[in-house]
CSV table of C-alpha atoms and ligand atoms in Angstrom, one decimal:
chain,number,residue,atom,x,y,z
N,5,MET,CA,-56.1,-3.7,-32.4
N,6,GLU,CA,-52.6,-2.5,-33.2
N,7,PHE,CA,-51.9,-2.2,-36.9
N,8,MET,CA,-49.2,-4.7,-37.7
N,9,PHE,CA,-46.0,-3.5,-39.3
N,10,ASP,CA,-43.0,-5.4,-40.4
N,11,LEU,CA,-40.4,-3.1,-41.9
N,12,HIS,CA,-37.4,-5.4,-42.3
N,13,CYS,CA,-37.3,-8.7,-44.0
N,14,HIS,CA,-35.4,-10.6,-46.8
N,15,SER,CA,-36.3,-12.6,-49.8
N,16,TYR,CA,-34.2,-15.0,-51.8
N,17,PHE,CA,-33.1,-12.0,-53.9
N,18,SER,CA,-30.6,-11.4,-51.1
N,19,ASP,CA,-30.0,-13.9,-48.4
N,20,GLY,CA,-33.5,-14.9,-47.4
N,21,ALA,CA,-35.0,-18.3,-48.0
N,22,LEU,CA,-38.3,-17.4,-49.5
N,23,SER,CA,-39.6,-16.0,-52.8
N,24,PRO,CA,-41.4,-12.6,-52.6
N,25,GLU,CA,-44.7,-14.5,-53.2
N,26,ASP,CA,-44.1,-16.9,-50.3
N,27,LEU,CA,-43.0,-14.0,-48.1
N,28,LEU,CA,-46.2,-12.2,-48.9
N,29,ALA,CA,-48.3,-15.3,-48.1
N,30,ARG,CA,-46.5,-15.6,-44.8
N,31,ALA,CA,-47.1,-11.9,-44.0
N,32,LEU,CA,-50.8,-12.2,-44.8
N,33,SER,CA,-51.3,-15.2,-42.6
N,34,ALA,CA,-49.4,-13.5,-39.8
N,35,GLY,CA,-51.7,-10.5,-40.0
N,36,VAL,CA,-49.1,-8.1,-41.2
N,37,ARG,CA,-50.8,-5.1,-42.8
N,38,VAL,CA,-47.7,-3.0,-43.8
N,39,LEU,CA,-44.7,-4.9,-45.1
N,40,ALA,CA,-41.3,-3.6,-46.3
N,41,LEU,CA,-39.0,-5.9,-48.2
N,42,THR,CA,-35.5,-4.8,-47.4
N,43,ASP,CA,-33.1,-7.1,-49.2
N,44,HIS,CA,-29.4,-6.4,-48.9
N,45,ASP,CA,-28.2,-4.0,-51.6
N,46,THR,CA,-30.9,-4.9,-54.1
N,47,ILE,CA,-34.4,-4.0,-55.0
N,48,ASP,CA,-34.9,-6.8,-57.5
N,49,GLY,CA,-37.6,-8.5,-55.4
N,50,LEU,CA,-39.9,-5.5,-55.1
N,51,GLU,CA,-41.7,-5.8,-58.4
N,52,ARG,CA,-42.8,-9.4,-57.7
N,53,LEU,CA,-43.8,-8.5,-54.2
N,54,HIS,CA,-46.1,-5.7,-55.5
N,55,ALA,CA,-47.5,-8.0,-58.2
N,56,ALA,CA,-48.3,-10.7,-55.6
N,57,GLY,CA,-49.8,-8.2,-53.2
N,58,ARG,CA,-51.9,-6.3,-55.7
N,59,ASP,CA,-55.3,-7.5,-54.6
N,60,CYS,CA,-54.5,-8.2,-51.0
N,61,ASP,CA,-55.2,-6.2,-47.9
N,62,ILE,CA,-51.6,-5.3,-47.3
N,63,ARG,CA,-49.6,-2.2,-48.0
N,64,ILE,CA,-46.1,-2.9,-49.5
N,65,ILE,CA,-43.3,-0.4,-48.7
N,66,ASP,CA,-40.4,-0.3,-51.1
N,67,GLY,CA,-37.3,-0.9,-49.1
N,68,ILE,CA,-33.6,-1.8,-49.1
N,69,GLU,CA,-30.9,-2.6,-46.6
N,70,LEU,CA,-27.6,-0.9,-47.6
N,71,SER,CA,-24.3,-1.9,-46.1
N,72,VAL,CA,-22.0,1.1,-45.4
N,73,ARG,CA,-18.6,1.5,-44.1
N,74,TRP,CA,-18.3,4.0,-41.3
N,75,LYS,CA,-14.8,4.3,-39.7
N,76,LYS,CA,-13.8,0.7,-39.2
N,77,TYR,CA,-17.4,-0.6,-38.9
N,78,ASP,CA,-19.8,-2.2,-41.3
N,79,ILE,CA,-23.2,-0.8,-40.6
N,80,HIS,CA,-26.6,-1.4,-42.2
N,81,ILE,CA,-28.9,1.4,-43.2
N,82,ILE,CA,-32.5,0.6,-44.1
N,83,GLY,CA,-34.2,2.7,-46.7
N,84,LEU,CA,-38.1,2.8,-46.5
N,85,GLY,CA,-40.3,4.3,-49.2
N,86,ILE,CA,-37.7,4.6,-51.8
N,87,ARG,CA,-38.5,5.0,-55.5
N,88,PRO,CA,-37.3,1.8,-57.2
N,89,ASN,CA,-36.9,3.5,-60.5
N,90,ASP,CA,-34.6,6.3,-59.2
N,91,LEU,CA,-31.5,6.5,-61.4
N,92,ASN,CA,-29.1,7.7,-58.7
N,93,LEU,CA,-30.2,4.9,-56.4
N,94,ALA,CA,-29.7,2.4,-59.2
N,95,GLU,CA,-26.2,3.6,-59.7
N,96,LEU,CA,-25.5,3.3,-55.9
N,97,ILE,CA,-26.9,-0.3,-56.0
N,98,SER,CA,-24.8,-1.2,-59.0
N,99,SER,CA,-21.6,0.2,-57.3
N,100,GLN,CA,-22.5,-1.8,-54.2
N,101,LYS,CA,-23.0,-4.9,-56.3
N,102,ASP,CA,-19.5,-4.6,-57.8
N,103,ARG,CA,-18.1,-4.2,-54.3
N,104,ARG,CA,-20.0,-7.3,-53.0
N,105,ILE,CA,-18.8,-9.5,-55.9
N,106,ALA,CA,-15.2,-8.4,-55.5
N,107,ARG,CA,-15.4,-9.3,-51.8
N,108,ALA,CA,-17.0,-12.6,-52.5
N,109,LEU,CA,-14.3,-13.6,-54.9
N,110,GLN,CA,-11.7,-12.7,-52.3
N,111,ILE,CA,-13.5,-14.7,-49.7
N,112,GLY,CA,-13.5,-17.6,-52.2
N,113,GLU,CA,-9.7,-17.2,-52.5
N,114,CYS,CA,-9.2,-17.2,-48.7
N,115,LEU,CA,-11.3,-20.4,-48.4
N,116,ALA,CA,-9.3,-22.0,-51.2
N,117,LEU,CA,-6.2,-21.5,-49.0
N,118,CYS,CA,-8.1,-23.3,-46.3
N,119,GLY,CA,-8.7,-26.2,-48.6
N,120,VAL,CA,-12.2,-25.4,-49.8
N,121,LYS,CA,-12.3,-25.5,-53.5
N,122,ASN,CA,-14.6,-23.4,-55.7
N,123,ALA,CA,-16.3,-21.8,-52.7
N,124,TYR,CA,-17.5,-18.8,-54.7
N,125,GLN,CA,-19.2,-20.9,-57.3
N,126,LYS,CA,-20.7,-23.1,-54.6
N,127,ALA,CA,-22.0,-20.0,-52.8
N,128,CYS,CA,-23.5,-18.7,-56.0
N,129,ASP,CA,-25.2,-22.1,-56.6
N,130,ILE,CA,-26.8,-21.9,-53.1
N,131,ALA,CA,-27.9,-18.3,-53.6
N,132,GLY,CA,-29.1,-18.6,-57.1
N,133,HIS,CA,-27.3,-15.4,-58.0
N,134,ASP,CA,-23.8,-14.0,-58.0
N,135,ARG,CA,-24.2,-11.3,-55.3
N,136,VAL,CA,-23.3,-13.7,-52.5
N,137,GLY,CA,-22.7,-12.7,-48.9
N,138,ARG,CA,-21.1,-14.4,-45.9
N,139,PRO,CA,-24.2,-16.5,-45.0
N,140,HIS,CA,-23.9,-18.2,-48.3
N,141,PHE,CA,-20.3,-19.1,-47.7
N,142,ALA,CA,-21.2,-20.3,-44.2
N,143,GLN,CA,-23.7,-22.7,-45.9
N,144,VAL,CA,-20.9,-23.9,-48.2
N,145,LEU,CA,-18.7,-24.7,-45.1
N,146,ILE,CA,-21.6,-26.5,-43.5
N,147,ASN,CA,-22.4,-28.5,-46.7
N,148,GLU,CA,-18.7,-29.5,-47.0
N,149,GLY,CA,-18.8,-30.8,-43.4
N,150,ILE,CA,-16.1,-28.3,-42.3
N,151,VAL,CA,-18.2,-26.6,-39.6
N,152,PRO,CA,-21.4,-27.9,-37.9
N,153,ASP,CA,-23.4,-24.7,-38.1
N,154,MET,CA,-23.7,-21.0,-39.1
N,155,LYS,CA,-22.3,-19.7,-35.9
N,156,THR,CA,-19.1,-21.8,-36.1
N,157,ALA,CA,-18.6,-20.8,-39.7
N,158,PHE,CA,-18.4,-17.2,-38.5
N,159,THR,CA,-16.3,-17.7,-35.4
N,160,ARG,CA,-13.8,-19.9,-37.2
N,161,TYR,CA,-13.7,-18.6,-40.8
N,162,LEU,CA,-15.9,-15.7,-41.9
N,163,GLY,CA,-16.2,-13.4,-38.9
N,164,ASP,CA,-14.0,-10.5,-38.0
N,165,ARG,CA,-10.3,-11.2,-38.1
N,166,GLN,CA,-10.9,-14.9,-38.9
N,167,ARG,CA,-9.1,-16.8,-41.7
N,168,ALA,CA,-11.6,-16.0,-44.5
N,169,TYR,CA,-12.5,-12.5,-43.2
N,170,VAL,CA,-12.4,-9.9,-46.0
N,171,PRO,CA,-13.0,-6.3,-45.0
N,172,THR,CA,-15.3,-4.6,-47.4
N,173,SER,CA,-15.2,-1.2,-49.0
N,174,TRP,CA,-18.9,-0.5,-48.9
N,175,ILE,CA,-20.4,2.8,-50.0
N,176,SER,CA,-20.1,5.7,-47.5
N,177,LEU,CA,-22.8,6.5,-44.9
N,178,GLU,CA,-23.3,9.8,-46.7
N,179,ASP,CA,-23.9,8.2,-50.1
N,180,ALA,CA,-26.3,5.6,-48.7
N,181,VAL,CA,-28.4,8.0,-46.7
N,182,GLN,CA,-28.5,10.7,-49.4
N,183,GLY,CA,-29.3,8.0,-52.1
N,184,ILE,CA,-32.2,6.9,-50.0
N,185,VAL,CA,-33.4,10.4,-49.2
N,186,GLN,CA,-33.1,11.6,-52.8
N,187,SER,CA,-35.2,8.7,-54.0
N,188,GLY,CA,-38.0,9.8,-51.7
N,189,GLY,CA,-37.2,7.4,-48.8
N,190,GLN,CA,-36.5,7.6,-45.1
N,191,ALA,CA,-33.1,6.3,-43.8
N,192,VAL,CA,-33.1,4.1,-40.7
N,193,ILE,CA,-30.2,2.6,-38.7
N,194,ALA,CA,-30.8,-1.2,-38.7
N,195,HIS,CA,-30.3,-3.2,-35.5
N,196,PRO,CA,-28.2,-0.5,-33.7
N,197,LEU,CA,-26.9,-2.8,-31.0
N,198,LYS,CA,-25.4,-5.4,-33.4
N,199,TYR,CA,-22.3,-3.5,-34.3
N,200,LYS,CA,-20.5,-3.8,-30.9
N,201,LEU,CA,-20.1,0.0,-30.9
N,202,THR,CA,-19.5,1.6,-27.5
N,203,ARG,CA,-22.2,3.9,-26.4
N,204,THR,CA,-19.9,6.9,-27.2
N,205,LYS,CA,-19.2,5.5,-30.7
N,206,LEU,CA,-22.9,4.8,-31.3
N,207,HIS,CA,-23.8,8.4,-30.3
N,208,GLU,CA,-21.1,9.7,-32.6
N,209,PHE,CA,-22.4,7.5,-35.4
N,210,ILE,CA,-26.0,8.7,-34.8
N,211,ASN,CA,-24.8,12.3,-35.0
N,212,ASP,CA,-23.0,11.6,-38.4
N,213,PHE,CA,-26.1,9.8,-39.6
N,214,LYS,CA,-28.4,12.7,-38.7
N,215,MET,CA,-26.0,15.2,-40.3
N,216,VAL,CA,-26.4,13.6,-43.7
N,217,GLY,CA,-30.2,13.2,-43.5
N,218,GLY,CA,-31.0,10.1,-41.5
N,219,VAL,CA,-34.2,10.1,-39.5
N,220,GLY,CA,-34.9,6.7,-38.0
N,221,LEU,CA,-33.6,4.0,-35.6
N,222,GLU,CA,-34.7,0.4,-35.5
N,223,VAL,CA,-35.9,0.1,-31.9
N,224,VAL,CA,-37.3,-3.4,-32.5
N,225,SER,CA,-35.3,-5.7,-34.7
N,226,GLY,CA,-35.9,-9.4,-34.7
N,227,GLU,CA,-35.6,-10.9,-31.3
N,228,MET,CA,-35.0,-8.3,-28.6
N,229,VAL,CA,-34.7,-8.1,-24.9
N,230,VAL,CA,-36.8,-5.5,-23.2
N,231,THR,CA,-34.0,-3.5,-21.7
N,232,ASP,CA,-32.3,-3.1,-25.1
N,233,MET,CA,-35.6,-1.9,-26.6
N,234,GLN,CA,-36.0,0.6,-23.8
N,235,GLU,CA,-32.5,1.9,-24.2
N,236,LEU,CA,-33.0,2.4,-27.9
N,237,ALA,CA,-36.3,4.1,-27.2
N,238,ARG,CA,-34.4,6.6,-25.0
N,239,ILE,CA,-31.8,7.1,-27.7
N,240,CYS,CA,-34.7,8.0,-30.1
N,241,LEU,CA,-36.0,10.6,-27.7
N,242,ARG,CA,-32.6,12.0,-27.0
N,243,PHE,CA,-31.6,12.3,-30.7
N,244,ASP,CA,-35.1,13.1,-32.0
N,245,LEU,CA,-35.2,10.0,-34.2
N,246,LEU,CA,-38.3,8.1,-35.4
N,247,ALA,CA,-38.6,4.5,-34.3
N,248,SER,CA,-38.8,1.6,-36.7
N,249,SER,CA,-39.7,-2.1,-36.2
N,250,GLY,CA,-39.1,-5.2,-38.2
N,251,SER,CA,-38.5,-8.9,-37.8
N,252,ASP,CA,-35.4,-9.1,-40.0
N,253,TYR,CA,-36.9,-12.4,-41.1
N,254,HIS,CA,-34.7,-14.5,-43.4
N,255,GLY,CA,-36.6,-17.8,-43.4
N,256,ASP,CA,-37.6,-20.3,-40.8
N,257,LYS,CA,-34.2,-21.9,-40.5
N,258,MET,CA,-32.3,-18.7,-40.2
N,259,SER,CA,-34.6,-16.5,-38.1
N,260,ARG,CA,-35.8,-17.2,-34.6
N,261,ILE,CA,-39.0,-15.2,-35.0
N,262,ALA,CA,-41.5,-15.2,-37.8
N,263,LEU,CA,-42.6,-12.3,-40.0
N,264,GLY,CA,-44.5,-9.7,-38.0
N,265,ARG,CA,-43.8,-11.5,-34.7
N,266,GLN,CA,-41.3,-9.0,-33.3
N,267,ARG,CA,-42.3,-7.1,-30.1
N,268,GLN,CA,-44.3,-3.9,-30.2
N,269,LEU,CA,-42.6,-0.6,-30.1
N,270,PRO,CA,-42.3,1.0,-26.6
N,271,ALA,CA,-45.1,3.5,-26.1
N,272,ASN,CA,-42.8,6.5,-25.7
N,273,CYS,CA,-41.4,6.2,-29.3
N,274,VAL,CA,-42.6,8.1,-32.3
N,275,PRO,CA,-43.2,5.4,-35.0
N,276,ILE,CA,-41.6,6.1,-38.4
N,277,TRP,CA,-45.0,5.4,-40.0
N,278,GLN,CA,-46.6,8.2,-38.0
N,279,LYS,CA,-47.0,10.4,-41.1
N,280,TRP,CA,-47.5,7.6,-43.6
N,281,SER,CA,-51.0,7.4,-45.1
N,282,VAL,CA,-51.6,3.8,-44.0
N,283,ASN,CA,-54.0,3.9,-41.1
X,8,MN,MN1,-29.0,-10.9,-44.1
X,9,MN,MN1,-28.6,-6.2,-41.2
X,10,MN,MN1,-31.6,-7.5,-42.5
């Protein structure tokens, strides 16, 4: 039987619904044998995940999902196998945290102009921390009865060029990839087809990504159609990239597929875990 990997998921330390302990329980019951927790711009959940998984038949990979700004695009880079106690990485995360809070405060101000009072505080209450992102604001808009669902929150308020859209000044691609690499990790482009990049732009991005030390591409990410997977597999071959796979699970309400339930990597890919000592 295929060894089951899930190298992309979120706990409530970022915008996931579950605690690291609950995430681990889900992973175990789903048969996941290698799990990477990749919270957005934080590694705060890793210690508890390790503690919970200590005596279990599962390998925990230390991960993170860093947002970067590349040209006018916000792109997500996954770090796998990072050293959580790396000082340079800690500095990068702290800078990212400041940027995230600054943006969240600005989104709160935009929403105030739309008649939503104290949106930042409400988003923090929902998240249970102050590093809130757009999904938390979307939940505020739903709770206030302003929009019916997540999707509308983005198309009417929080998405690109909408009333409460605030462009971010995330860390650079170079800083993110080098931060990951210097802390012993491998850098992977998360969900490459979600950025609405033209193929030319995607290829340009991949070249820049490789130039600064990136090695992987998420070929399977959450729910996928087969043709997209095949295209990403071809891109891996063409650019000599390793293929990664994850559910991008955020919780049952927020994700359509469960932990470990993403499709298998196409057979022509070289998996990112090829040289890991897990099998
Ligand atoms: Mn997320
Ligand atoms: Mn992402
Ligand atoms: Mn994610």
